[in-house]
Short mmCIF file of C-alpha atoms and ligand atoms in Angstrom, two decimals:
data_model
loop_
_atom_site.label_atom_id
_atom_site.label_comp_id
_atom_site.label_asym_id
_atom_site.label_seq_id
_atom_site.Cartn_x
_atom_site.Cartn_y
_atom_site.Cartn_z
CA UNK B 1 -16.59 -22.44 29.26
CA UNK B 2 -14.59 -22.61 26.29
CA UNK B 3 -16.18 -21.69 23.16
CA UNK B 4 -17.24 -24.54 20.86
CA UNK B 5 -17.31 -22.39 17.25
CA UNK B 6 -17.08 -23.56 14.10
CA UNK B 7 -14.31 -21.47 12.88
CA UNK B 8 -12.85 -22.26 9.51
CA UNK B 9 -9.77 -24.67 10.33
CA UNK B 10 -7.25 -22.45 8.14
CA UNK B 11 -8.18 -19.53 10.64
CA UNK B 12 -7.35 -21.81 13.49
CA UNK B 13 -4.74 -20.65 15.64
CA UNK B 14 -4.80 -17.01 13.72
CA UNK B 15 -4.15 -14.08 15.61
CA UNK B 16 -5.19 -10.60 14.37
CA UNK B 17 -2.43 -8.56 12.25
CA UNK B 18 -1.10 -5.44 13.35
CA UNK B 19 1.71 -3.13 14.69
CA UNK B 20 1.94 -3.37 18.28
CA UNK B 21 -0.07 -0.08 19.13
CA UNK B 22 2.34 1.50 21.85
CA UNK B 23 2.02 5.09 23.27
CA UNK B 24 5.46 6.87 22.81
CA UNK B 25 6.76 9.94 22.34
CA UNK B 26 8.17 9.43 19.10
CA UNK B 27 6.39 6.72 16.89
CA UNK B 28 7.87 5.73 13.73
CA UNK B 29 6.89 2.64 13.33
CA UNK B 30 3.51 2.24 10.54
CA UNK B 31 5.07 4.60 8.12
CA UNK B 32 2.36 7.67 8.71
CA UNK B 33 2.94 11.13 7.98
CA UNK B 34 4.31 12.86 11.29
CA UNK B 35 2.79 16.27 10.51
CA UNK B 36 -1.30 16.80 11.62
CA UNK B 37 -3.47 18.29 9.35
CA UNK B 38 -3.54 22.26 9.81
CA UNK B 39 -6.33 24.37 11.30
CA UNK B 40 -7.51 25.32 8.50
CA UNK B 41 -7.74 21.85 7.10
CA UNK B 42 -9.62 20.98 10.68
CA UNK B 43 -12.12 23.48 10.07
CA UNK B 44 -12.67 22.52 6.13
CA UNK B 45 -13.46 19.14 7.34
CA UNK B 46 -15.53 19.65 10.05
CA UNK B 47 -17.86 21.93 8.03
CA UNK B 48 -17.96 18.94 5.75
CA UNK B 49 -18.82 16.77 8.11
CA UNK B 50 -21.22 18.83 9.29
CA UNK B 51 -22.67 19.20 6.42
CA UNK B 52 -22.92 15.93 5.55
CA UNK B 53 -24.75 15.17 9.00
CA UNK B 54 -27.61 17.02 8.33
CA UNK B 55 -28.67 13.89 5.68
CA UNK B 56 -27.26 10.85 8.11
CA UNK B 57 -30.82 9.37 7.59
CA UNK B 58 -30.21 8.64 4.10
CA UNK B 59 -27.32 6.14 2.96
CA UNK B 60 -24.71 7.85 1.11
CA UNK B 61 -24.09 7.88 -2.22
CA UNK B 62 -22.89 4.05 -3.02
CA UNK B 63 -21.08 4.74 -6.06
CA UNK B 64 -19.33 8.10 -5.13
CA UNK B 65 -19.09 10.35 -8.42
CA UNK B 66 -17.66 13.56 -6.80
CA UNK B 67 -15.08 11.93 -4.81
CA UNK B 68 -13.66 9.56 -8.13
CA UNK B 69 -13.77 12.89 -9.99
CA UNK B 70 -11.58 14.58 -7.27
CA UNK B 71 -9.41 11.72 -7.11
CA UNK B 72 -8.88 11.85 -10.90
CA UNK B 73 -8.06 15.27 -10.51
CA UNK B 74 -5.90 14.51 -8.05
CA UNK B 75 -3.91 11.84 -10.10
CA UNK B 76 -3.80 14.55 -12.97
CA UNK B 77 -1.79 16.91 -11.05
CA UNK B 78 0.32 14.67 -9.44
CA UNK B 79 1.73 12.35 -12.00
CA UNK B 80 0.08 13.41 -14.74
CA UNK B 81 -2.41 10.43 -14.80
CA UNK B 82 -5.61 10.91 -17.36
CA UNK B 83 -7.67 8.66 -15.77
CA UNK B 84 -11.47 9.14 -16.09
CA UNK B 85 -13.72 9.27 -12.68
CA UNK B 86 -14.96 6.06 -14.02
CA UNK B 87 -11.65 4.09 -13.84
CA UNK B 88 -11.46 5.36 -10.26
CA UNK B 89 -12.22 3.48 -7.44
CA UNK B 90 -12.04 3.80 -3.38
CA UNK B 91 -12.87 2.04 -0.31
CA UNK B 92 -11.80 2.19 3.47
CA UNK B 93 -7.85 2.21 2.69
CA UNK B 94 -6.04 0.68 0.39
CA UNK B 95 -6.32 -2.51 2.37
CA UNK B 96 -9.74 -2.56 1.58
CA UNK B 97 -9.45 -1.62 -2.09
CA UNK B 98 -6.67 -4.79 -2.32
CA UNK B 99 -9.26 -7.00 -0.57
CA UNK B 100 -11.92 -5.85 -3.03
CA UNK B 101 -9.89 -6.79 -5.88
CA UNK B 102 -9.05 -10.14 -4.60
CA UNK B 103 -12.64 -10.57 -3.89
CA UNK B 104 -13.28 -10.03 -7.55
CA UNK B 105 -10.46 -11.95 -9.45
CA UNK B 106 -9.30 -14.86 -6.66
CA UNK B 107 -11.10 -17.25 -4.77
CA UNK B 108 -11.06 -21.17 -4.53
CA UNK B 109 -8.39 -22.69 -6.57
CA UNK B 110 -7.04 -19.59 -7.67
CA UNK B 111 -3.59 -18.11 -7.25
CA UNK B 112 -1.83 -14.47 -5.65
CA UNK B 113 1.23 -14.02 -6.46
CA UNK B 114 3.67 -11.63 -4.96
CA UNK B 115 7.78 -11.00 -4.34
CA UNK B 116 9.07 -11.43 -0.56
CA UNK B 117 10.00 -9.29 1.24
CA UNK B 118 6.73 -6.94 0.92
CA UNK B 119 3.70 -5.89 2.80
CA UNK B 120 2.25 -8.24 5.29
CA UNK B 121 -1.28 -8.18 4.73
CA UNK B 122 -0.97 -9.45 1.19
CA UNK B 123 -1.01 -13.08 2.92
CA UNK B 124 -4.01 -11.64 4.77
CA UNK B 125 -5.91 -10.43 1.94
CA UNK B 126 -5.38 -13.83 0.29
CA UNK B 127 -6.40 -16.36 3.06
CA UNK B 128 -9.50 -13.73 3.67
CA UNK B 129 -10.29 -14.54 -0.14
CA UNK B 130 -9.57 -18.52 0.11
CA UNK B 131 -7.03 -17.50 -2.30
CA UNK B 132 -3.75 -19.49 -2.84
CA UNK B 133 -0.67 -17.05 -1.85
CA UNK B 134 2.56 -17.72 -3.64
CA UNK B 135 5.76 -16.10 -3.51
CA UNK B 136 8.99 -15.78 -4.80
CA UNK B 137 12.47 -13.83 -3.33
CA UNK B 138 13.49 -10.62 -4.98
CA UNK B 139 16.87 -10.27 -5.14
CA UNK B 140 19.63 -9.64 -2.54
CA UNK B 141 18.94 -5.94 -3.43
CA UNK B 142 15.40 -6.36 -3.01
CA UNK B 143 14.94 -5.29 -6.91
CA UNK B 144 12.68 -8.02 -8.85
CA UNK B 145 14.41 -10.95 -10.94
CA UNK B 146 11.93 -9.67 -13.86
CA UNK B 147 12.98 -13.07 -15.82
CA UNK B 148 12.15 -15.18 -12.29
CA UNK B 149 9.15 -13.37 -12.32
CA UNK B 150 8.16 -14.03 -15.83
CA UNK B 151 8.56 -17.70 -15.00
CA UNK B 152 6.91 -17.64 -12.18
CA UNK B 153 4.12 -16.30 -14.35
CA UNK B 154 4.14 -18.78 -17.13
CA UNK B 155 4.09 -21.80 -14.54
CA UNK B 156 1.54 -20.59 -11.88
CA UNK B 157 -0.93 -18.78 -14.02
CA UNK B 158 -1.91 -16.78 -11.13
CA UNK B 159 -5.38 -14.82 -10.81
CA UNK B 160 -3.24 -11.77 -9.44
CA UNK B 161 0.15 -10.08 -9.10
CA UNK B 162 0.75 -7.96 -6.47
CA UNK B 163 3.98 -5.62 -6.55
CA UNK B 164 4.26 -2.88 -4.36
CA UNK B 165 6.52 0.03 -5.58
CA UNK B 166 7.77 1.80 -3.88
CA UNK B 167 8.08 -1.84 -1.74
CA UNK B 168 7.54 -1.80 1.76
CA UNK B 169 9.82 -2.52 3.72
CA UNK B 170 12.75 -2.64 1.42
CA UNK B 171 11.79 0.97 0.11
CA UNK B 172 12.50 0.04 -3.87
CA UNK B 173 10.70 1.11 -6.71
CA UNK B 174 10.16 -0.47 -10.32
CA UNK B 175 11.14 0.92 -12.86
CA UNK B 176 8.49 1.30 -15.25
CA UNK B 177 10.57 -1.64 -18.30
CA UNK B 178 10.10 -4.39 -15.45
CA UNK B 179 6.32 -3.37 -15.30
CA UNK B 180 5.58 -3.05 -18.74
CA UNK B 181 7.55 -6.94 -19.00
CA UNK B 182 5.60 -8.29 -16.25
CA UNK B 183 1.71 -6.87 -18.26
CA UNK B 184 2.78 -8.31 -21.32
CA UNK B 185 3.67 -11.76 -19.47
CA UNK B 186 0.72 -11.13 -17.46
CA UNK B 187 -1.29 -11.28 -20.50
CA UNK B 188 -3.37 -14.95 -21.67
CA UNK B 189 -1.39 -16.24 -18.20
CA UNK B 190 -4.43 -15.55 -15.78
CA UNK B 191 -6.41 -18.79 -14.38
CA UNK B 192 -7.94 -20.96 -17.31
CA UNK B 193 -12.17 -20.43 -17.35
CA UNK B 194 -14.43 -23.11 -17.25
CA UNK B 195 -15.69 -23.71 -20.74
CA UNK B 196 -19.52 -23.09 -21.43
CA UNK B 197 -21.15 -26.23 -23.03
CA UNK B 198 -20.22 -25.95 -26.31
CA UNK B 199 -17.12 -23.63 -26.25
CA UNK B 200 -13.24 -23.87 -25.73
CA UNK B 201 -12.48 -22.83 -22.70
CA UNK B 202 -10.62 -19.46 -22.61
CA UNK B 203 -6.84 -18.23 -21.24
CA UNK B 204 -7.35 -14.92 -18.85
CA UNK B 205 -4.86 -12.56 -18.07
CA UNK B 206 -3.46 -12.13 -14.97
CA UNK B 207 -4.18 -8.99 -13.42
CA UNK B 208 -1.20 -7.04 -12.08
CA UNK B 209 -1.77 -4.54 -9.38
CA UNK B 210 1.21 -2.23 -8.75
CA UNK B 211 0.50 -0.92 -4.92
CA UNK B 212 2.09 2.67 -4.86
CA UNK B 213 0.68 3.94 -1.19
CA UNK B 214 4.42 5.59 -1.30
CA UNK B 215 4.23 6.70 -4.64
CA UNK B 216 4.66 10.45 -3.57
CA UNK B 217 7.28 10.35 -1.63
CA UNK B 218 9.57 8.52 -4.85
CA UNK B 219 12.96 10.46 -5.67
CA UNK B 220 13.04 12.63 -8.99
CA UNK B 221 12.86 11.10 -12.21
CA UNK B 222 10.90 8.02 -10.49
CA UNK B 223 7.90 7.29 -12.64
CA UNK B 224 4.15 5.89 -11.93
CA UNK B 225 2.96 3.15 -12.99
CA UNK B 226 -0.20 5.24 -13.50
CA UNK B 227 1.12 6.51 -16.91
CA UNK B 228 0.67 2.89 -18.06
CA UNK B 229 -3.54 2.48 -16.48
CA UNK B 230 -5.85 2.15 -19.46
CA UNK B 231 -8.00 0.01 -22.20
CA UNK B 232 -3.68 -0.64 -23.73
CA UNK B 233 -3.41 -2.71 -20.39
CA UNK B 234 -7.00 -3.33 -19.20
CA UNK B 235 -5.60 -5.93 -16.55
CA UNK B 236 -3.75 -3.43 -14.78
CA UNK B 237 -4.58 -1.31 -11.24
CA UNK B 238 -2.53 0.82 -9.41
CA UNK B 239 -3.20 1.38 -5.67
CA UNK B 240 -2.99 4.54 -4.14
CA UNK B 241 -3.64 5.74 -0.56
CA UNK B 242 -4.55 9.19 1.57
CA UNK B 243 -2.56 7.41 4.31
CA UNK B 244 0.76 8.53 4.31
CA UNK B 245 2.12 11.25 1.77
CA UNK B 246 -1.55 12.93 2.16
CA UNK B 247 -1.24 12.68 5.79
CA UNK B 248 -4.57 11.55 6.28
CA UNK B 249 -4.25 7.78 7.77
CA UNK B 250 -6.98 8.15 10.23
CA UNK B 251 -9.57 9.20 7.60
CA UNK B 252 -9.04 5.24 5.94
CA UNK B 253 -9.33 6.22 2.35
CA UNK B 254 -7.26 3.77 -0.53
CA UNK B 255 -7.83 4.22 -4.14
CA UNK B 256 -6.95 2.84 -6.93
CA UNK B 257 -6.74 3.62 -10.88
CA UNK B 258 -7.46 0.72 -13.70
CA UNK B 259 -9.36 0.48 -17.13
CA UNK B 260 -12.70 1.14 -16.55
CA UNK B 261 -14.01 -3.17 -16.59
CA UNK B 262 -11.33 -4.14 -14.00
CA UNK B 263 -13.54 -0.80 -11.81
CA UNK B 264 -16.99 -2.07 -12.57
CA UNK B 265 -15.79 -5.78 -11.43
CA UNK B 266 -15.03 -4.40 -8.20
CA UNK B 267 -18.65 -2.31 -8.04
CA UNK B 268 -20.00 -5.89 -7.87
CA UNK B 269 -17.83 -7.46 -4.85
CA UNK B 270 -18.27 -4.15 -2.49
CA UNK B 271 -20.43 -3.83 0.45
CA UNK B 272 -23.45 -1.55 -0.84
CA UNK B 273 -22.83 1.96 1.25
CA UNK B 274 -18.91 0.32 2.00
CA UNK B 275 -17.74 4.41 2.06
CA UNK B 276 -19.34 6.46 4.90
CA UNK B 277 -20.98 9.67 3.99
CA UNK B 278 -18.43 11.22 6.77
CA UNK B 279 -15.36 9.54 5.00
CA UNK B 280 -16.63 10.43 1.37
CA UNK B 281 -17.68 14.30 2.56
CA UNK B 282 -13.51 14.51 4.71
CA UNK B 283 -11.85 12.98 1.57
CA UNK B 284 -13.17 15.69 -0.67
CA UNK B 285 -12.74 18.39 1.76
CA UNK B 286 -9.12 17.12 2.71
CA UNK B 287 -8.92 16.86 -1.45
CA UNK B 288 -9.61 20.08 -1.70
CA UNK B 289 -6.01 21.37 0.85
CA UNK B 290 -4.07 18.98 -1.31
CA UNK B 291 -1.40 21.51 -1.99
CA UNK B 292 -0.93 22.49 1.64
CA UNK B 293 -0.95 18.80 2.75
CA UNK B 294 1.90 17.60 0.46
CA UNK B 295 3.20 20.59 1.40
CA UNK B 296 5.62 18.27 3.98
CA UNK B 297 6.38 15.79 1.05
CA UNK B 298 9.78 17.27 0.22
CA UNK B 299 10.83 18.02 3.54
CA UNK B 300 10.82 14.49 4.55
CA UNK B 301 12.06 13.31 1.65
CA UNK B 302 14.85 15.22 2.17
CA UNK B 303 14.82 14.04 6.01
CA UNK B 304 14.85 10.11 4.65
CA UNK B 305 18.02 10.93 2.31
CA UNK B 306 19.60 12.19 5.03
CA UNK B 307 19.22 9.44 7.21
CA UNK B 308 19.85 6.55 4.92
CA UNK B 309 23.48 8.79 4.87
CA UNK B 310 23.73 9.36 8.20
CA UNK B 311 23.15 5.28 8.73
CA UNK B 312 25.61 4.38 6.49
CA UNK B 313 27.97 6.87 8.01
CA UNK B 314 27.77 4.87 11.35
CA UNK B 315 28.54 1.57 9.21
CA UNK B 316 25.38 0.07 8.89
CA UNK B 317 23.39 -0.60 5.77
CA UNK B 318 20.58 1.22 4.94
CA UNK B 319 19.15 0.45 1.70
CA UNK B 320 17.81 3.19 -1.21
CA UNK B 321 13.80 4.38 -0.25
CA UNK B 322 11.38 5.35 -2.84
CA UNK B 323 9.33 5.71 0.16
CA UNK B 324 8.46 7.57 3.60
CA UNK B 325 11.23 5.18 5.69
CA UNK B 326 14.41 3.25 5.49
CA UNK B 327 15.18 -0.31 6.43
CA UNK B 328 18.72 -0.68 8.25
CA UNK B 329 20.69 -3.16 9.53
CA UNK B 330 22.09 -5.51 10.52
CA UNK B 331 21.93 -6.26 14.12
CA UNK B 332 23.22 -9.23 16.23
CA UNK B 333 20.20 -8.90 17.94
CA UNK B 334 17.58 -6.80 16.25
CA UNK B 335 14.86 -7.51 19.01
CA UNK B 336 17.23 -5.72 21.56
CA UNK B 337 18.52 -2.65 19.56
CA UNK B 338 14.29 -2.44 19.13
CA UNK B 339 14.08 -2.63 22.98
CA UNK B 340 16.34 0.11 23.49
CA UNK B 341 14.85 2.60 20.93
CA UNK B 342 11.60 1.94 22.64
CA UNK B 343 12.76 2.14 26.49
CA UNK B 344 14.24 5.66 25.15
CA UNK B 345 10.64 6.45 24.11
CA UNK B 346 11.45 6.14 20.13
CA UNK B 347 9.14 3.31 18.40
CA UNK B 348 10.13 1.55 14.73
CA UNK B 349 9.14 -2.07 13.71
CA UNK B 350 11.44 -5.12 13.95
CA UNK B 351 9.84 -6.16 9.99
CA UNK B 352 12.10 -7.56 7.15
CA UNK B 353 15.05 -9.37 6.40
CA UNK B 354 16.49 -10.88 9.19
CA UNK B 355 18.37 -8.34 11.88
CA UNK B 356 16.82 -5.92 9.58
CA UNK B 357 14.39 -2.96 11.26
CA UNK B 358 12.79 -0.20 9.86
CA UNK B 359 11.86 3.79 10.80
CA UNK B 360 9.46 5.71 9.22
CA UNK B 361 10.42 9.74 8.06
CA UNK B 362 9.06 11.95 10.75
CA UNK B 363 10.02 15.26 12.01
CA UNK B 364 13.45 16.69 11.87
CA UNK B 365 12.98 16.81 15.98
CA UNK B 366 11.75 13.13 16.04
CA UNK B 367 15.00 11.95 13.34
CA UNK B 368 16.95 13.61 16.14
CA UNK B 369 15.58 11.88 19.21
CA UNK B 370 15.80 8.50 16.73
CA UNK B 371 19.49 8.77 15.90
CA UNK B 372 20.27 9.51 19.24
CA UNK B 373 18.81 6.75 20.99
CA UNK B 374 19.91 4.47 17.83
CA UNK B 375 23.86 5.77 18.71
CA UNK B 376 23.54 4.53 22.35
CA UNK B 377 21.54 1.31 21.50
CA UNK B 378 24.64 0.26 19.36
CA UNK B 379 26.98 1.61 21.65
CA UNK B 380 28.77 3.90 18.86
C1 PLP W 1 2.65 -1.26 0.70
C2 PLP W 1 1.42 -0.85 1.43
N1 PLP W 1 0.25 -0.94 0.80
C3 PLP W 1 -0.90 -0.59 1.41
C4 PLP W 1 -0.92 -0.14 2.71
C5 PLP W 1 -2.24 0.14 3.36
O1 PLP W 1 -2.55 1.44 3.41
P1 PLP W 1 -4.01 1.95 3.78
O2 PLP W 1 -3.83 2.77 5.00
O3 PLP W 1 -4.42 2.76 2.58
O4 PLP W 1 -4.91 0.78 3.98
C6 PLP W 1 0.28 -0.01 3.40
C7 PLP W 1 0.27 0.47 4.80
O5 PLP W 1 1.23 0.48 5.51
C8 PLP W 1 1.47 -0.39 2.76
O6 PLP W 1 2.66 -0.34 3.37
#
């Protein structure tokens, strides 16, 4: 019998978003870290977990102190961030964190704004929210049109900006003069608030999240938006994740650094207990290894440079990455070239511009087995 629900008609016909989840020898296709954590990074989080089992009866703690102080710390070290545990905040990935914030600032009537091509679940995040999503192209380049975007500012008002940098899947990062143009046009250009009876009714700003879950992996001289988080730009977050430069996708931990009112806006949307006292107790013990699990950051940077030369030396494109993969092209027929990488046991994701695909970073044995199969599936 065919179900009869009431599902909400803008979910009609919706199917749910994801890589296809294929098991191959070589998978470079969601941008994860190739290398597993080490034994003794196992064992650190086991005894955590452990640990943390022995008080499963209780709810963990909702808030999290220890964890936002050891993310802070984190930051501090690794661009030089001084944010306070306060202006931290986490939840089950990035995703989550993103989904939190939209929860908080969109809604009904109100606008997300982002630059195309980027991630895929921002659309996701938005309809999830009953947010409107609007977007504008980036340049051929895949840099932002900073005056475009400015415009685009002025005329939509949006609730929330969302610019990922290093961008996924073009691999480009801001600099830091097209952020710092894009607060101050940000600010008093937010959603207009219903007046109280008896008062004017008052501009917002728009709140600008820069999404760096690449930001390690950026070339030298790259900088982080995170230098800019604080009560100079309180409508400003910057997304971070353990997925991919830490190595530690499976674990689902996103975070994100802001002025301390844009955090305590988000306290109200979450799910009480929304981070597991298993997650909270692996992220501090996986924290604590931080050293050793960057430790691969450099190689495969260097691995990704590499590439992108090796790409361009077999006369394809391959565009600059900021991040942990490289977006190539074109192909006739992407779909096929895809086909052939995967029948050869090597996965990547047809995502992008069209004819475009891209490869994550992973081991120098993997990169082999990739250009390999890549030379016969274009028959070079
Ligand atoms: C630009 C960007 N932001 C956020 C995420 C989500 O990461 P997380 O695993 O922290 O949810 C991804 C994952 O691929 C991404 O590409």
């Amino acid at each position: 019998m065919n179900a009869n629900l009431p599902l909400r008609p803008d979910l009609e016909g919706e199917s749910p978003y994801g890589a296809p989840e294929i098991d191959v020898p070589v998978r470079l296709n969601v941008n994860e870290n190739p290398y597993p954590p080490s034994a003794a990074v196992i064992e650190s989080i086991a005894t955590a977990v452990a640990q943390a089992a022995q008080g499963l009866n209780r709810y963990p703690e909702r808030d999290f102190p220890r964890l936002r102080a050891a993310l802070a710390d984190y930051l501090a070290t690794e661009s030089g961030a001084h944010a306070t545990p306060e202006q931290i905040w986490a939840a089950n990935g990035s995703n989550e964190v993103m989904l939190h914030v939209l929860q908080a600032f969109g809604g009904p009537g109100r606008t997300c704004l982002t630059f195309t091509p980027t991630y895929s679940m921002y659309p996701e995040y938005a309809r999830d929210t009953l947010t409107d999503y609007e977007t504008r192209p980036r340049r051929k380049d895949f840099t932002l049109d900073v005056d475009a975007a400015v415009s685009a500012i002025n005329e939509l008002r949006p609730a929330v900006v969302v610019l990922a940098s290093p961008n996924n899947p073009t691999g480009t990062a801001l600099p830091l003069e097209d952020i710092k143009r894009i607060l101050e046009a940000a600010r008093g250009h937010g959603p207009v608030l219903e007046a109280e009876i008896g008062s004017p009714a008052r501009v917002s700003d728009c709140v600008v999240v820069i999404d760096e879950a690449y930001a390690e992996f950026r070339r030298p001289g790259v900088p982080s938006a995170l230098e800019l988080v604080g009560p100079a730009h309180p409508h400003l977050a910057v997304t971070r994740t353990m997925s991919k430069a830490f190595g530690a996708a499976g674990l689902r931990l996103g975070y994100l650094a802001a002025d301390r009112a844009l955090v305590d806006a988000l306290r109200v949307v979450r799910l009480p207990y929304h981070l597991s006292a298993v997650t909270q107790a692996a992220a501090l013990a996986a924290l604590s290894h931080r050293a050793e699990l960057m430790a691969q950051v450099a190689s495969l940077r260097d691995e990704r440079d590499a590439f992108v030369e090796w790409l361009r030396a077999q006369g394809l494109s391959a565009h600059e990455s900021d991040a942990n993969f490289v977006l190539f092209g074109p192909f006739p027929d992407r779909e096929a070239v895809w086909r052939a990488l995967l029948d050869a046991g090597v996965l990547i994701r047809v995502v992008g511009p069209e004819g475009f695909l891209r490869a994550s970073i992973g081991t120098p044995d993997e990169m082999a087995r990739l250009r390999t199969a890549l030379t016969a599936a274009i028959g070079r």
